[in-house]
Amino acid sequence: MQLAGSYLYIPVSRLNNAASWYTKHFSFRVYKEDALFIELRSESGVRIMLIPNEEGINSHMHYSTGTQAVYGFVVMNIHEVYQELKDAGIQVTAITDYEGLSFKFYDPDQNMIELWGDYPQVGWTVFEPLNKK
């Protein structure tokens, strides 16, 4: 079996406001909309489903070492993205260096999402085909 892609659900308090925020800051486009969800897609094929947060769901986990985002996006230019989000007034954490540079940001519903620069020392990234042996 070969997987063709993936998607994730992000719980939000107001679907249309969240859709506007993600399209503004991450260049998503509204692909499908109905009463139960709004599907957004990026040009690179990232898909997110914004769903009503009727149960007060958190989108992050708590470990003994700290809080961890449940999902994240991979970016090529992590320092530029960090500065763009910071300049836009979006709450971001510090950039850390563990198996690649990463940081977390919070959307208006306080969903914690990680942005990651991929594995720099492996010899390939998500932006290139996997090296086959």
Coordinates of C-alpha atoms in Angstrom, one line a residue:
M1 CA 0.0 0.0 0.0
Q2 CA 1.2 3.5 -0.8
L3 CA -0.3 6.4 1.0
A4 CA -1.4 9.3 -1.2
G5 CA -1.5 12.1 1.3
S6 CA -2.8 13.0 4.7
Y7 CA -5.1 15.5 6.5
L8 CA -5.7 16.6 10.0
Y9 CA -8.6 18.0 12.0
I10 CA -8.2 21.2 13.9
P11 CA -10.9 22.1 16.4
V12 CA -11.9 25.7 16.3
S13 CA -14.6 27.9 17.9
R14 CA -15.7 29.7 14.7
L15 CA -15.2 28.0 11.4
N16 CA -15.2 31.0 9.1
N17 CA -12.9 33.1 11.3
A18 CA -10.4 30.2 11.6
A19 CA -10.5 29.6 7.8
S20 CA -9.7 33.3 7.2
W21 CA -6.8 33.2 9.7
Y22 CA -5.2 30.1 8.1
T23 CA -5.7 31.4 4.6
K24 CA -4.1 34.8 5.6
H25 CA -1.1 33.4 7.4
F26 CA -0.4 30.1 5.7
S27 CA -1.8 30.6 2.1
F28 CA -4.4 27.9 2.5
R29 CA -7.4 28.0 0.2
V30 CA -10.9 26.9 1.1
Y31 CA -11.6 23.7 -0.8
K32 CA -14.9 22.5 0.6
E33 CA -17.3 24.0 3.1
D34 CA -20.4 22.8 4.8
A35 CA -22.1 23.0 8.2
L36 CA -19.8 20.4 9.8
F37 CA -16.4 21.5 8.6
I38 CA -14.3 23.6 6.3
E39 CA -11.5 21.9 4.3
L40 CA -8.5 24.0 3.5
R41 CA -5.7 23.0 1.1
S42 CA -2.3 24.4 0.4
E43 CA -0.6 24.4 -3.0
S44 CA 1.8 21.7 -1.8
G45 CA -1.1 19.4 -0.9
V46 CA -1.4 19.9 2.9
R47 CA -5.0 19.4 3.9
I48 CA -6.7 20.6 7.1
M49 CA -10.2 20.1 8.2
L50 CA -11.5 22.8 10.6
I51 CA -14.2 21.4 12.8
P52 CA -16.4 22.9 15.5
N53 CA -14.8 22.6 18.9
E54 CA -17.9 21.6 20.8
E55 CA -16.1 19.7 23.6
G56 CA -13.3 22.0 24.4
I57 CA -10.6 19.7 22.9
N58 CA -7.0 20.6 23.3
S59 CA -4.7 20.1 20.3
H60 CA -1.6 19.4 22.3
M61 CA -0.3 16.9 24.8
H62 CA 1.4 17.3 28.1
Y63 CA 4.6 15.3 28.8
S64 CA 6.9 15.4 31.8
T65 CA 9.3 17.4 29.5
G66 CA 6.7 19.9 28.5
T67 CA 3.9 20.5 26.1
Q68 CA 4.0 18.9 22.7
A69 CA 2.0 19.8 19.6
V70 CA -0.2 17.1 18.2
Y71 CA 0.5 18.1 14.7
G72 CA 2.8 20.2 12.7
F73 CA 3.9 21.4 9.3
V74 CA 7.3 21.2 7.6
V75 CA 8.8 24.4 6.2
M76 CA 11.9 25.1 4.2
N77 CA 12.7 28.6 5.5
I78 CA 12.0 28.2 9.2
H79 CA 13.8 31.5 10.3
E80 CA 11.8 33.6 7.7
V81 CA 8.5 31.9 8.7
Y82 CA 9.3 32.5 12.4
Q83 CA 9.9 36.2 11.8
E84 CA 6.8 36.5 9.6
L85 CA 4.6 35.0 12.3
K86 CA 6.2 37.0 15.1
D87 CA 5.8 40.2 13.1
A88 CA 2.1 39.4 12.5
G89 CA 1.6 39.2 16.3
I90 CA 1.2 35.5 16.4
Q91 CA 2.3 33.8 19.7
V92 CA 5.4 31.7 18.9
T93 CA 7.8 29.7 21.1
A94 CA 11.6 30.0 20.8
I95 CA 13.2 28.1 18.0
T96 CA 14.8 24.8 19.3
D97 CA 17.3 22.5 17.7
Y98 CA 16.4 18.9 18.1
E99 CA 16.7 16.7 15.0
G100 CA 16.2 19.9 13.0
L101 CA 15.0 23.4 13.9
S102 CA 11.4 23.8 15.1
F103 CA 9.1 26.1 16.9
K104 CA 5.5 26.1 17.9
F105 CA 2.8 28.7 17.3
Y106 CA -0.7 29.2 18.6
D107 CA -3.7 29.9 16.4
P108 CA -6.6 32.1 17.7
D109 CA -8.2 29.1 19.4
Q110 CA -5.0 28.3 21.3
N111 CA -4.3 25.2 19.2
M112 CA -0.5 24.6 19.4
I113 CA 1.0 23.7 16.1
E114 CA 4.7 22.9 15.4
L115 CA 6.6 24.2 12.4
W116 CA 9.7 22.1 11.6
G117 CA 12.7 22.4 9.3
D118 CA 13.1 18.7 8.7
Y119 CA 16.1 16.5 9.5
P120 CA 19.1 18.5 8.3
Q121 CA 21.7 15.7 8.6
V122 CA 19.9 12.7 7.1
G123 CA 20.8 13.6 3.5
W124 CA 17.2 14.2 2.3
T125 CA 14.2 16.2 3.3
V126 CA 10.4 16.0 2.7
F127 CA 11.0 18.3 -0.2
E128 CA 13.2 15.7 -2.1
P129 CA 12.6 12.1 -3.0
L130 CA 13.7 9.6 -0.3
N131 CA 17.2 8.3 -1.0
K132 CA 16.8 4.6 -1.9
K133 CA 19.6 2.2 -1.0

